[in-house]
mmCIF file with all atom_site columns, C-alpha atoms and ligand atoms in Angstrom:
data_model
loop_
_atom_site.group_PDB
_atom_site.id
_atom_site.type_symbol
_atom_site.label_atom_id
_atom_site.label_alt_id
_atom_site.label_comp_id
_atom_site.label_asym_id
_atom_site.label_entity_id
_atom_site.label_seq_id
_atom_site.pdbx_PDB_ins_code
_atom_site.Cartn_x
_atom_site.Cartn_y
_atom_site.Cartn_z
_atom_site.occupancy
_atom_site.B_iso_or_equiv
_atom_site.pdbx_formal_charge
_atom_site.auth_seq_id
_atom_site.auth_comp_id
_atom_site.auth_asym_id
_atom_site.auth_atom_id
_atom_site.pdbx_PDB_model_num
ATOM   1   C CA  . UNK A 1 1   ? -27.037 140.872 97.919  1.00 68.00 ? 204 UNK A CA  1
ATOM   2   C CA  . UNK A 1 2   ? -28.265 141.518 101.312 1.00 82.00 ? 205 UNK A CA  1
ATOM   3   C CA  . UNK A 1 3   ? -31.693 142.486 101.928 1.00 94.00 ? 206 UNK A CA  1
ATOM   4   C CA  . UNK A 1 4   ? -33.369 145.507 103.572 1.00 98.00 ? 207 UNK A CA  1
ATOM   5   C CA  . UNK A 1 5   ? -34.609 145.626 106.984 1.00 98.00 ? 208 UNK A CA  1
ATOM   6   C CA  . UNK A 1 6   ? -37.938 147.415 107.295 1.00 98.00 ? 209 UNK A CA  1
ATOM   7   C CA  . UNK A 1 7   ? -39.668 147.941 110.754 1.00 98.00 ? 210 UNK A CA  1
ATOM   8   C CA  . UNK A 1 8   ? -43.013 149.209 111.717 1.00 98.00 ? 211 UNK A CA  1
ATOM   9   C CA  . UNK A 1 9   ? -43.715 150.976 114.837 1.00 98.00 ? 212 UNK A CA  1
ATOM   10  C CA  . UNK A 1 10  ? -46.544 152.762 116.782 1.00 94.00 ? 213 UNK A CA  1
ATOM   11  C CA  . UNK A 1 11  ? -48.371 153.031 120.041 1.00 85.00 ? 214 UNK A CA  1
ATOM   12  C CA  . UNK A 1 12  ? -51.539 151.096 121.172 1.00 83.00 ? 215 UNK A CA  1
ATOM   13  C CA  . UNK A 1 13  ? -54.416 150.413 118.761 1.00 82.00 ? 216 UNK A CA  1
ATOM   14  C CA  . UNK A 1 14  ? -52.870 151.917 115.695 1.00 84.00 ? 217 UNK A CA  1
ATOM   15  C CA  . UNK A 1 15  ? -53.730 149.194 113.299 1.00 87.00 ? 218 UNK A CA  1
ATOM   16  C CA  . UNK A 1 16  ? -50.122 147.902 113.354 1.00 91.00 ? 219 UNK A CA  1
ATOM   17  C CA  . UNK A 1 17  ? -51.009 144.323 111.897 1.00 92.00 ? 220 UNK A CA  1
ATOM   18  C CA  . UNK A 1 18  ? -53.292 145.418 109.219 1.00 94.00 ? 221 UNK A CA  1
ATOM   19  C CA  . UNK A 1 19  ? -50.800 147.713 107.934 1.00 97.00 ? 222 UNK A CA  1
ATOM   20  C CA  . UNK A 1 20  ? -47.996 145.285 108.468 1.00 97.00 ? 223 UNK A CA  1
ATOM   21  C CA  . UNK A 1 21  ? -49.725 142.967 105.920 1.00 97.00 ? 224 UNK A CA  1
ATOM   22  C CA  . UNK A 1 22  ? -49.869 145.915 103.456 1.00 98.00 ? 225 UNK A CA  1
ATOM   23  C CA  . UNK A 1 23  ? -46.455 146.642 103.596 1.00 98.00 ? 226 UNK A CA  1
ATOM   24  C CA  . UNK A 1 24  ? -45.367 143.059 103.095 1.00 98.00 ? 227 UNK A CA  1
ATOM   25  C CA  . UNK A 1 25  ? -47.621 142.783 100.235 1.00 98.00 ? 228 UNK A CA  1
ATOM   26  C CA  . UNK A 1 26  ? -46.053 145.989 98.756  1.00 98.00 ? 229 UNK A CA  1
ATOM   27  C CA  . UNK A 1 27  ? -42.576 144.881 98.960  1.00 98.00 ? 230 UNK A CA  1
ATOM   28  C CA  . UNK A 1 28  ? -43.347 141.256 97.655  1.00 98.00 ? 231 UNK A CA  1
ATOM   29  C CA  . UNK A 1 29  ? -44.965 143.197 94.594  1.00 98.00 ? 232 UNK A CA  1
ATOM   30  C CA  . UNK A 1 30  ? -41.770 144.752 94.173  1.00 96.00 ? 233 UNK A CA  1
ATOM   31  C CA  . UNK A 1 31  ? -40.359 141.172 93.446  1.00 96.00 ? 234 UNK A CA  1
ATOM   32  C CA  . UNK A 1 32  ? -38.656 140.734 96.968  1.00 97.00 ? 235 UNK A CA  1
ATOM   33  C CA  . UNK A 1 33  ? -38.826 137.594 99.451  1.00 98.00 ? 236 UNK A CA  1
ATOM   34  C CA  . UNK A 1 34  ? -40.048 139.028 102.658 1.00 98.00 ? 237 UNK A CA  1
ATOM   35  C CA  . UNK A 1 35  ? -39.511 137.548 106.013 1.00 98.00 ? 238 UNK A CA  1
ATOM   36  C CA  . UNK A 1 36  ? -42.187 138.836 108.525 1.00 98.00 ? 239 UNK A CA  1
ATOM   37  C CA  . UNK A 1 37  ? -41.421 138.597 112.153 1.00 98.00 ? 240 UNK A CA  1
ATOM   38  C CA  . UNK A 1 38  ? -41.915 140.617 115.502 1.00 98.00 ? 241 UNK A CA  1
ATOM   39  C CA  . UNK A 1 39  ? -40.529 141.736 118.644 1.00 98.00 ? 242 UNK A CA  1
ATOM   40  C CA  . UNK A 1 40  ? -40.286 141.105 121.413 1.00 98.00 ? 243 UNK A CA  1
ATOM   41  C CA  . UNK A 1 41  ? -40.352 137.511 120.056 1.00 98.00 ? 244 UNK A CA  1
ATOM   42  C CA  . UNK A 1 42  ? -39.670 135.905 116.606 1.00 98.00 ? 245 UNK A CA  1
ATOM   43  C CA  . UNK A 1 43  ? -38.195 132.930 117.631 1.00 98.00 ? 246 UNK A CA  1
ATOM   44  C CA  . UNK A 1 44  ? -39.226 130.216 120.269 1.00 98.00 ? 247 UNK A CA  1
ATOM   45  C CA  . UNK A 1 45  ? -36.954 131.314 122.992 1.00 98.00 ? 248 UNK A CA  1
ATOM   46  C CA  . UNK A 1 46  ? -37.529 135.174 122.009 1.00 98.00 ? 249 UNK A CA  1
ATOM   47  C CA  . UNK A 1 47  ? -41.296 134.337 122.339 1.00 98.00 ? 250 UNK A CA  1
ATOM   48  C CA  . UNK A 1 48  ? -40.868 132.842 125.619 1.00 98.00 ? 251 UNK A CA  1
ATOM   49  C CA  . UNK A 1 49  ? -39.100 135.769 126.685 1.00 98.00 ? 252 UNK A CA  1
ATOM   50  C CA  . UNK A 1 50  ? -41.845 138.152 125.183 1.00 98.00 ? 253 UNK A CA  1
ATOM   51  C CA  . UNK A 1 51  ? -44.294 136.227 127.630 1.00 97.00 ? 254 UNK A CA  1
ATOM   52  C CA  . UNK A 1 52  ? -42.027 136.945 130.628 1.00 97.00 ? 255 UNK A CA  1
ATOM   53  C CA  . UNK A 1 53  ? -41.895 140.746 129.685 1.00 96.00 ? 256 UNK A CA  1
ATOM   54  C CA  . UNK A 1 54  ? -45.625 141.128 128.985 1.00 95.00 ? 257 UNK A CA  1
ATOM   55  C CA  . UNK A 1 55  ? -47.349 138.923 131.535 1.00 94.00 ? 258 UNK A CA  1
ATOM   56  C CA  . UNK A 1 56  ? -49.174 140.557 134.247 1.00 92.00 ? 259 UNK A CA  1
ATOM   57  C CA  . UNK A 1 57  ? -47.792 139.658 137.707 1.00 93.00 ? 260 UNK A CA  1
ATOM   58  C CA  . UNK A 1 58  ? -47.736 140.602 141.137 1.00 94.00 ? 261 UNK A CA  1
ATOM   59  C CA  . UNK A 1 59  ? -44.022 141.332 141.590 1.00 95.00 ? 262 UNK A CA  1
ATOM   60  C CA  . UNK A 1 60  ? -42.736 144.709 140.525 1.00 94.00 ? 263 UNK A CA  1
ATOM   61  C CA  . UNK A 1 61  ? -40.527 144.444 137.457 1.00 95.00 ? 264 UNK A CA  1
ATOM   62  C CA  . UNK A 1 62  ? -37.270 146.484 137.615 1.00 96.00 ? 265 UNK A CA  1
ATOM   63  C CA  . UNK A 1 63  ? -37.066 148.665 134.470 1.00 96.00 ? 266 UNK A CA  1
ATOM   64  C CA  . UNK A 1 64  ? -33.489 147.231 134.323 1.00 97.00 ? 267 UNK A CA  1
ATOM   65  C CA  . UNK A 1 65  ? -34.566 143.749 134.059 1.00 98.00 ? 268 UNK A CA  1
ATOM   66  C CA  . UNK A 1 66  ? -37.287 144.553 131.774 1.00 98.00 ? 269 UNK A CA  1
ATOM   67  C CA  . UNK A 1 67  ? -34.846 146.363 129.349 1.00 98.00 ? 270 UNK A CA  1
ATOM   68  C CA  . UNK A 1 68  ? -32.240 143.448 129.746 1.00 98.00 ? 271 UNK A CA  1
ATOM   69  C CA  . UNK A 1 69  ? -34.849 140.707 128.737 1.00 98.00 ? 272 UNK A CA  1
ATOM   70  C CA  . UNK A 1 70  ? -35.949 142.756 125.805 1.00 98.00 ? 273 UNK A CA  1
ATOM   71  C CA  . UNK A 1 71  ? -32.223 142.792 124.456 1.00 98.00 ? 274 UNK A CA  1
ATOM   72  C CA  . UNK A 1 72  ? -31.822 139.293 125.351 1.00 98.00 ? 275 UNK A CA  1
ATOM   73  C CA  . UNK A 1 73  ? -35.009 138.463 123.185 1.00 98.00 ? 276 UNK A CA  1
ATOM   74  C CA  . UNK A 1 74  ? -33.273 140.725 120.481 1.00 99.00 ? 277 UNK A CA  1
ATOM   75  C CA  . UNK A 1 75  ? -29.897 138.917 120.393 1.00 98.00 ? 278 UNK A CA  1
ATOM   76  C CA  . UNK A 1 76  ? -31.582 135.642 119.870 1.00 98.00 ? 279 UNK A CA  1
ATOM   77  C CA  . UNK A 1 77  ? -33.933 136.885 117.107 1.00 98.00 ? 280 UNK A CA  1
ATOM   78  C CA  . UNK A 1 78  ? -31.108 138.659 115.341 1.00 98.00 ? 281 UNK A CA  1
ATOM   79  C CA  . UNK A 1 79  ? -28.774 135.548 115.386 1.00 98.00 ? 282 UNK A CA  1
ATOM   80  C CA  . UNK A 1 80  ? -31.589 133.021 114.304 1.00 98.00 ? 283 UNK A CA  1
ATOM   81  C CA  . UNK A 1 81  ? -33.866 135.001 111.941 1.00 98.00 ? 284 UNK A CA  1
ATOM   82  C CA  . UNK A 1 82  ? -33.046 138.598 111.180 1.00 98.00 ? 285 UNK A CA  1
ATOM   83  C CA  . UNK A 1 83  ? -29.344 138.538 110.111 1.00 98.00 ? 286 UNK A CA  1
ATOM   84  C CA  . UNK A 1 84  ? -29.456 135.127 108.352 1.00 98.00 ? 287 UNK A CA  1
ATOM   85  C CA  . UNK A 1 85  ? -32.370 136.128 106.302 1.00 98.00 ? 288 UNK A CA  1
ATOM   86  C CA  . UNK A 1 86  ? -30.723 139.759 105.407 1.00 98.00 ? 289 UNK A CA  1
ATOM   87  C CA  . UNK A 1 87  ? -27.561 137.622 104.479 1.00 97.00 ? 290 UNK A CA  1
ATOM   88  C CA  . UNK A 1 88  ? -29.670 135.218 102.320 1.00 97.00 ? 291 UNK A CA  1
ATOM   89  C CA  . UNK A 1 89  ? -30.946 138.465 100.445 1.00 97.00 ? 292 UNK A CA  1
ATOM   90  C CA  . UNK A 1 90  ? -34.471 138.452 101.718 1.00 98.00 ? 293 UNK A CA  1
ATOM   91  C CA  . UNK A 1 91  ? -35.928 141.437 103.172 1.00 98.00 ? 294 UNK A CA  1
ATOM   92  C CA  . UNK A 1 92  ? -37.038 141.603 106.882 1.00 98.00 ? 295 UNK A CA  1
ATOM   93  C CA  . UNK A 1 93  ? -40.452 143.332 107.986 1.00 98.00 ? 296 UNK A CA  1
ATOM   94  C CA  . UNK A 1 94  ? -40.506 143.335 111.582 1.00 98.00 ? 297 UNK A CA  1
ATOM   95  C CA  . UNK A 1 95  ? -43.224 144.365 113.827 1.00 97.00 ? 298 UNK A CA  1
ATOM   96  C CA  . UNK A 1 96  ? -41.358 146.817 116.302 1.00 98.00 ? 299 UNK A CA  1
ATOM   97  C CA  . UNK A 1 97  ? -37.588 146.920 117.079 1.00 98.00 ? 300 UNK A CA  1
ATOM   98  C CA  . UNK A 1 98  ? -35.487 149.259 119.136 1.00 98.00 ? 301 UNK A CA  1
ATOM   99  C CA  . UNK A 1 99  ? -37.239 152.274 118.384 1.00 98.00 ? 302 UNK A CA  1
ATOM   100 C CA  . UNK A 1 100 ? -39.785 150.877 120.816 1.00 98.00 ? 303 UNK A CA  1
ATOM   101 C CA  . UNK A 1 101 ? -37.167 150.440 123.415 1.00 98.00 ? 304 UNK A CA  1
ATOM   102 C CA  . UNK A 1 102 ? -36.162 153.979 123.129 1.00 98.00 ? 305 UNK A CA  1
ATOM   103 C CA  . UNK A 1 103 ? -40.036 154.769 123.397 1.00 98.00 ? 306 UNK A CA  1
ATOM   104 C CA  . UNK A 1 104 ? -41.335 152.515 125.997 1.00 97.00 ? 307 UNK A CA  1
ATOM   105 C CA  . UNK A 1 105 ? -38.155 151.865 128.087 1.00 98.00 ? 308 UNK A CA  1
ATOM   106 C CA  . UNK A 1 106 ? -36.704 155.156 127.469 1.00 98.00 ? 309 UNK A CA  1
ATOM   107 C CA  . UNK A 1 107 ? -39.742 157.514 127.312 1.00 97.00 ? 310 UNK A CA  1
ATOM   108 C CA  . UNK A 1 108 ? -42.318 155.623 129.132 1.00 96.00 ? 311 UNK A CA  1
ATOM   109 C CA  . UNK A 1 109 ? -40.245 153.974 132.051 1.00 96.00 ? 312 UNK A CA  1
ATOM   110 C CA  . UNK A 1 110 ? -37.549 156.825 131.963 1.00 97.00 ? 313 UNK A CA  1
ATOM   111 C CA  . UNK A 1 111 ? -34.495 154.738 131.768 1.00 98.00 ? 314 UNK A CA  1
ATOM   112 C CA  . UNK A 1 112 ? -31.347 156.552 130.663 1.00 98.00 ? 315 UNK A CA  1
ATOM   113 C CA  . UNK A 1 113 ? -31.013 156.624 126.867 1.00 98.00 ? 316 UNK A CA  1
ATOM   114 C CA  . UNK A 1 114 ? -27.335 156.201 127.091 1.00 98.00 ? 317 UNK A CA  1
ATOM   115 C CA  . UNK A 1 115 ? -28.244 152.587 128.589 1.00 98.00 ? 318 UNK A CA  1
ATOM   116 C CA  . UNK A 1 116 ? -30.241 151.719 125.620 1.00 98.00 ? 319 UNK A CA  1
ATOM   117 C CA  . UNK A 1 117 ? -27.811 153.052 123.328 1.00 98.00 ? 320 UNK A CA  1
ATOM   118 C CA  . UNK A 1 118 ? -25.015 151.114 124.893 1.00 98.00 ? 321 UNK A CA  1
ATOM   119 C CA  . UNK A 1 119 ? -27.146 147.942 124.702 1.00 98.00 ? 322 UNK A CA  1
ATOM   120 C CA  . UNK A 1 120 ? -27.933 148.462 121.061 1.00 98.00 ? 323 UNK A CA  1
ATOM   121 C CA  . UNK A 1 121 ? -24.343 148.570 120.090 1.00 98.00 ? 324 UNK A CA  1
ATOM   122 C CA  . UNK A 1 122 ? -23.433 145.631 122.165 1.00 98.00 ? 325 UNK A CA  1
ATOM   123 C CA  . UNK A 1 123 ? -26.385 143.475 120.620 1.00 98.00 ? 326 UNK A CA  1
ATOM   124 C CA  . UNK A 1 124 ? -26.762 144.919 117.157 1.00 98.00 ? 327 UNK A CA  1
ATOM   125 C CA  . UNK A 1 125 ? -23.451 146.336 116.256 1.00 98.00 ? 328 UNK A CA  1
ATOM   126 C CA  . UNK A 1 126 ? -24.152 148.640 113.183 1.00 97.00 ? 329 UNK A CA  1
ATOM   127 C CA  . UNK A 1 127 ? -27.305 147.000 112.141 1.00 98.00 ? 330 UNK A CA  1
ATOM   128 C CA  . UNK A 1 128 ? -30.208 149.503 111.944 1.00 98.00 ? 331 UNK A CA  1
ATOM   129 C CA  . UNK A 1 129 ? -33.562 149.299 110.261 1.00 98.00 ? 332 UNK A CA  1
ATOM   130 C CA  . UNK A 1 130 ? -33.059 150.818 106.540 1.00 98.00 ? 333 UNK A CA  1
ATOM   131 C CA  . UNK A 1 131 ? -36.843 152.265 106.711 1.00 98.00 ? 334 UNK A CA  1
ATOM   132 C CA  . UNK A 1 132 ? -39.130 152.459 109.820 1.00 98.00 ? 335 UNK A CA  1
ATOM   133 C CA  . UNK A 1 133 ? -42.863 153.318 109.476 1.00 98.00 ? 336 UNK A CA  1
ATOM   134 C CA  . UNK A 1 134 ? -44.200 155.265 112.637 1.00 98.00 ? 337 UNK A CA  1
ATOM   135 C CA  . UNK A 1 135 ? -47.865 154.975 112.928 1.00 97.00 ? 338 UNK A CA  1
ATOM   136 C CA  . UNK A 1 136 ? -48.933 158.003 115.060 1.00 97.00 ? 339 UNK A CA  1
ATOM   137 C CA  . UNK A 1 137 ? -52.266 158.377 116.945 1.00 94.00 ? 340 UNK A CA  1
ATOM   138 C CA  . UNK A 1 138 ? -52.824 160.582 120.011 1.00 92.00 ? 341 UNK A CA  1
ATOM   139 C CA  . UNK A 1 139 ? -52.820 157.648 122.633 1.00 90.00 ? 342 UNK A CA  1
ATOM   140 C CA  . UNK A 1 140 ? -56.232 158.386 124.121 1.00 87.00 ? 343 UNK A CA  1
ATOM   141 C CA  . UNK A 1 141 ? -57.625 157.580 120.225 1.00 86.00 ? 344 UNK A CA  1
ATOM   142 C CA  . UNK A 1 142 ? -55.467 154.443 120.295 1.00 87.00 ? 345 UNK A CA  1
ATOM   143 C CA  . UNK A 1 143 ? -56.502 153.190 123.648 1.00 83.00 ? 346 UNK A CA  1
ATOM   144 C CA  . UNK A 1 144 ? -60.221 153.805 122.636 1.00 83.00 ? 347 UNK A CA  1
ATOM   145 C CA  . UNK A 1 145 ? -59.796 151.307 119.797 1.00 84.00 ? 348 UNK A CA  1
ATOM   146 C CA  . UNK A 1 146 ? -58.506 148.566 121.774 1.00 79.00 ? 349 UNK A CA  1
ATOM   147 C CA  . UNK A 1 147 ? -61.534 146.246 122.058 1.00 70.00 ? 350 UNK A CA  1
ATOM   148 C CA  . UNK A 1 148 ? -62.564 144.042 125.094 1.00 75.00 ? 351 UNK A CA  1
ATOM   149 C CA  . UNK A 1 149 ? -59.483 141.877 125.447 1.00 83.00 ? 352 UNK A CA  1
ATOM   150 C CA  . UNK A 1 150 ? -57.306 141.845 128.472 1.00 87.00 ? 353 UNK A CA  1
ATOM   151 C CA  . UNK A 1 151 ? -54.437 144.475 128.499 1.00 88.00 ? 354 UNK A CA  1
ATOM   152 C CA  . UNK A 1 152 ? -50.939 143.346 128.667 1.00 89.00 ? 355 UNK A CA  1
ATOM   153 C CA  . UNK A 1 153 ? -48.560 144.636 131.272 1.00 91.00 ? 356 UNK A CA  1
ATOM   154 C CA  . UNK A 1 154 ? -47.382 147.646 129.181 1.00 88.00 ? 357 UNK A CA  1
ATOM   155 C CA  . UNK A 1 155 ? -50.927 148.490 127.736 1.00 87.00 ? 358 UNK A CA  1
ATOM   156 C CA  . UNK A 1 156 ? -51.871 148.612 131.317 1.00 87.00 ? 359 UNK A CA  1
ATOM   157 C CA  . UNK A 1 157 ? -49.593 151.615 131.982 1.00 88.00 ? 360 UNK A CA  1
ATOM   158 C CA  . UNK A 1 158 ? -51.364 155.124 132.736 1.00 88.00 ? 361 UNK A CA  1
ATOM   159 C CA  . UNK A 1 159 ? -52.097 157.700 129.987 1.00 90.00 ? 362 UNK A CA  1
ATOM   160 C CA  . UNK A 1 160 ? -48.725 159.846 130.971 1.00 93.00 ? 363 UNK A CA  1
ATOM   161 C CA  . UNK A 1 161 ? -46.759 156.807 130.080 1.00 94.00 ? 364 UNK A CA  1
ATOM   162 C CA  . UNK A 1 162 ? -48.487 156.327 126.563 1.00 94.00 ? 365 UNK A CA  1
ATOM   163 C CA  . UNK A 1 163 ? -47.826 160.114 125.952 1.00 95.00 ? 366 UNK A CA  1
ATOM   164 C CA  . UNK A 1 164 ? -44.237 159.992 126.819 1.00 97.00 ? 367 UNK A CA  1
ATOM   165 C CA  . UNK A 1 165 ? -43.887 156.751 124.515 1.00 97.00 ? 368 UNK A CA  1
ATOM   166 C CA  . UNK A 1 166 ? -45.357 159.043 121.606 1.00 97.00 ? 369 UNK A CA  1
ATOM   167 C CA  . UNK A 1 167 ? -43.137 162.125 122.448 1.00 98.00 ? 370 UNK A CA  1
ATOM   168 C CA  . UNK A 1 168 ? -39.967 159.723 121.959 1.00 98.00 ? 371 UNK A CA  1
ATOM   169 C CA  . UNK A 1 169 ? -41.285 158.433 118.710 1.00 98.00 ? 372 UNK A CA  1
ATOM   170 C CA  . UNK A 1 170 ? -41.907 161.718 117.328 1.00 98.00 ? 373 UNK A CA  1
ATOM   171 C CA  . UNK A 1 171 ? -38.719 163.137 118.616 1.00 98.00 ? 374 UNK A CA  1
ATOM   172 C CA  . UNK A 1 172 ? -36.706 160.155 116.844 1.00 98.00 ? 375 UNK A CA  1
ATOM   173 C CA  . UNK A 1 173 ? -38.752 160.689 113.578 1.00 98.00 ? 376 UNK A CA  1
ATOM   174 C CA  . UNK A 1 174 ? -37.797 164.134 113.550 1.00 98.00 ? 377 UNK A CA  1
ATOM   175 C CA  . UNK A 1 175 ? -34.083 163.426 114.130 1.00 98.00 ? 378 UNK A CA  1
ATOM   176 C CA  . UNK A 1 176 ? -33.924 160.375 112.035 1.00 97.00 ? 379 UNK A CA  1
ATOM   177 C CA  . UNK A 1 177 ? -34.341 160.328 108.151 1.00 97.00 ? 380 UNK A CA  1
ATOM   178 C CA  . UNK A 1 178 ? -35.320 156.576 108.016 1.00 98.00 ? 381 UNK A CA  1
ATOM   179 C CA  . UNK A 1 179 ? -38.267 157.054 110.430 1.00 98.00 ? 382 UNK A CA  1
ATOM   180 C CA  . UNK A 1 180 ? -41.296 157.995 108.262 1.00 98.00 ? 383 UNK A CA  1
ATOM   181 C CA  . UNK A 1 181 ? -44.481 159.341 110.209 1.00 98.00 ? 384 UNK A CA  1
ATOM   182 C CA  . UNK A 1 182 ? -47.750 158.073 109.063 1.00 98.00 ? 385 UNK A CA  1
ATOM   183 C CA  . UNK A 1 183 ? -50.886 159.769 110.472 1.00 97.00 ? 386 UNK A CA  1
ATOM   184 C CA  . UNK A 1 184 ? -53.032 156.659 111.657 1.00 96.00 ? 387 UNK A CA  1
ATOM   185 C CA  . UNK A 1 185 ? -55.824 158.718 113.313 1.00 94.00 ? 388 UNK A CA  1
ATOM   186 C CA  . UNK A 1 186 ? -57.462 159.256 109.659 1.00 95.00 ? 389 UNK A CA  1
ATOM   187 C CA  . UNK A 1 187 ? -59.560 156.301 108.063 1.00 94.00 ? 390 UNK A CA  1
ATOM   188 C CA  . UNK A 1 188 ? -57.748 153.258 106.950 1.00 94.00 ? 391 UNK A CA  1
ATOM   189 C CA  . UNK A 1 189 ? -57.831 154.263 103.248 1.00 96.00 ? 392 UNK A CA  1
ATOM   190 C CA  . UNK A 1 190 ? -55.922 157.215 104.002 1.00 97.00 ? 393 UNK A CA  1
ATOM   191 C CA  . UNK A 1 191 ? -53.451 155.637 106.299 1.00 97.00 ? 394 UNK A CA  1
ATOM   192 C CA  . UNK A 1 192 ? -52.716 152.871 103.737 1.00 97.00 ? 395 UNK A CA  1
ATOM   193 C CA  . UNK A 1 193 ? -52.450 155.634 100.770 1.00 98.00 ? 396 UNK A CA  1
ATOM   194 C CA  . UNK A 1 194 ? -49.570 157.089 102.863 1.00 98.00 ? 397 UNK A CA  1
ATOM   195 C CA  . UNK A 1 195 ? -47.957 153.616 103.287 1.00 98.00 ? 398 UNK A CA  1
ATOM   196 C CA  . UNK A 1 196 ? -48.192 153.150 99.730  1.00 98.00 ? 399 UNK A CA  1
ATOM   197 C CA  . UNK A 1 197 ? -46.308 156.325 98.860  1.00 98.00 ? 400 UNK A CA  1
ATOM   198 C CA  . UNK A 1 198 ? -43.655 155.892 101.461 1.00 98.00 ? 401 UNK A CA  1
ATOM   199 C CA  . UNK A 1 199 ? -42.852 152.258 100.702 1.00 98.00 ? 402 UNK A CA  1
ATOM   200 C CA  . UNK A 1 200 ? -43.193 153.009 96.920  1.00 98.00 ? 403 UNK A CA  1
ATOM   201 C CA  . UNK A 1 201 ? -40.508 155.637 97.185  1.00 97.00 ? 404 UNK A CA  1
ATOM   202 C CA  . UNK A 1 202 ? -38.232 153.307 99.216  1.00 98.00 ? 405 UNK A CA  1
ATOM   203 C CA  . UNK A 1 203 ? -38.558 150.471 96.587  1.00 97.00 ? 406 UNK A CA  1
ATOM   204 C CA  . UNK A 1 204 ? -38.026 152.995 93.800  1.00 95.00 ? 407 UNK A CA  1
ATOM   205 C CA  . UNK A 1 205 ? -34.783 154.157 95.476  1.00 89.00 ? 408 UNK A CA  1
ATOM   206 C CA  . UNK A 1 206 ? -33.571 150.570 95.346  1.00 70.00 ? 409 UNK A CA  1
HETATM 207 P P1  . LIG B 2 .   ? -47.220 144.538 120.514 1.00 51.68 ? 32  LIG B P1  1
HETATM 208 O O1  . LIG B 2 .   ? -48.355 143.740 121.155 1.00 51.68 ? 32  LIG B O1  1
HETATM 209 O O2  . LIG B 2 .   ? -47.705 145.691 119.817 1.00 51.68 ? 32  LIG B O2  1
HETATM 210 O O3  . LIG B 2 .   ? -46.288 143.587 119.395 1.00 51.68 ? 32  LIG B O3  1
HETATM 211 O O4  . LIG B 2 .   ? -46.048 144.994 121.528 1.00 51.68 ? 32  LIG B O4  1
HETATM 212 C C1  . LIG B 2 .   ? -45.841 144.455 122.466 1.00 51.68 ? 32  LIG B C1  1
HETATM 213 C C2  . LIG B 2 .   ? -45.508 145.473 123.697 1.00 51.68 ? 32  LIG B C2  1
HETATM 214 O O5  . LIG B 2 .   ? -44.198 145.423 123.896 1.00 51.68 ? 32  LIG B O5  1
HETATM 215 C C3  . LIG B 2 .   ? -45.834 146.752 123.410 1.00 51.68 ? 32  LIG B C3  1
HETATM 216 O O6  . LIG B 2 .   ? -46.596 147.224 124.355 1.00 51.68 ? 32  LIG B O6  1
HETATM 217 C C4  . LIG B 2 .   ? -44.764 147.553 123.273 1.00 51.68 ? 32  LIG B C4  1
HETATM 218 C C5  . LIG B 2 .   ? -43.694 146.704 124.130 1.00 51.68 ? 32  LIG B C5  1
HETATM 219 N N1  . LIG B 2 .   ? -42.109 146.867 123.802 1.00 51.68 ? 32  LIG B N1  1
HETATM 220 C C6  . LIG B 2 .   ? -41.501 147.282 124.524 1.00 51.68 ? 32  LIG B C6  1
HETATM 221 O O7  . LIG B 2 .   ? -41.937 147.843 125.603 1.00 51.68 ? 32  LIG B O7  1
HETATM 222 N N2  . LIG B 2 .   ? -40.042 147.542 123.981 1.00 51.68 ? 32  LIG B N2  1
HETATM 223 C C7  . LIG B 2 .   ? -39.591 147.067 122.934 1.00 51.68 ? 32  LIG B C7  1
HETATM 224 O O8  . LIG B 2 .   ? -38.404 147.142 122.757 1.00 51.68 ? 32  LIG B O8  1
HETATM 225 C C8  . LIG B 2 .   ? -40.694 146.419 122.156 1.00 51.68 ? 32  LIG B C8  1
HETATM 226 C C9  . LIG B 2 .   ? -40.045 145.919 121.040 1.00 51.68 ? 32  LIG B C9  1
HETATM 227 C C10 . LIG B 2 .   ? -41.996 146.374 122.781 1.00 51.68 ? 32  LIG B C10 1
#
């Protein structure tokens, strides 16, 4: 039997890594094997592409070049990791996926959503996540939570970029049943209680 595909999304400083661990633990406790991975990245080649995408550089990066690099990494990741794992019956929990492309490249960069849709169909065929948890915090709150580490090329974008990212995530969440919004502005225990409920219901639905 094919496994299920679960993704985690959110803006900067939403506590994605901590909450990703919880999601994996809950699914494993449900008796499933889990492959944990991330985007952009997840294979050696895709991780190299990630470094190209996120690296801070002097040369301005064309939005279309950024978009194509993201989907190049995704094609490799799907072929090498995600599809084989699902075919083998494992569940896949992925830190970000194509909803991030709609939010960052569509919302943040303002690229046409139709271009993203075309690439999504080309690269993924009919594959879509079965469940997506979107961890929501206002960008100003998220940004304040990022500690002193250097910011990557996308994190360095202006506040308006991150507001546009959030708008697209919320808009997609309202339109797609598979995307569940988690209020991540509250204390961690309350965030995790919401995640337990959502994942619990999803596991119970089989
Ligand atoms: P992360 O550090 O939270 O894993 O995210 C890496 C960065 O990549 C984050 O700023 C969002 C960005 N990103 C995109 O712009 N488009 C995408 O499709 C994905 C998956 C990530």
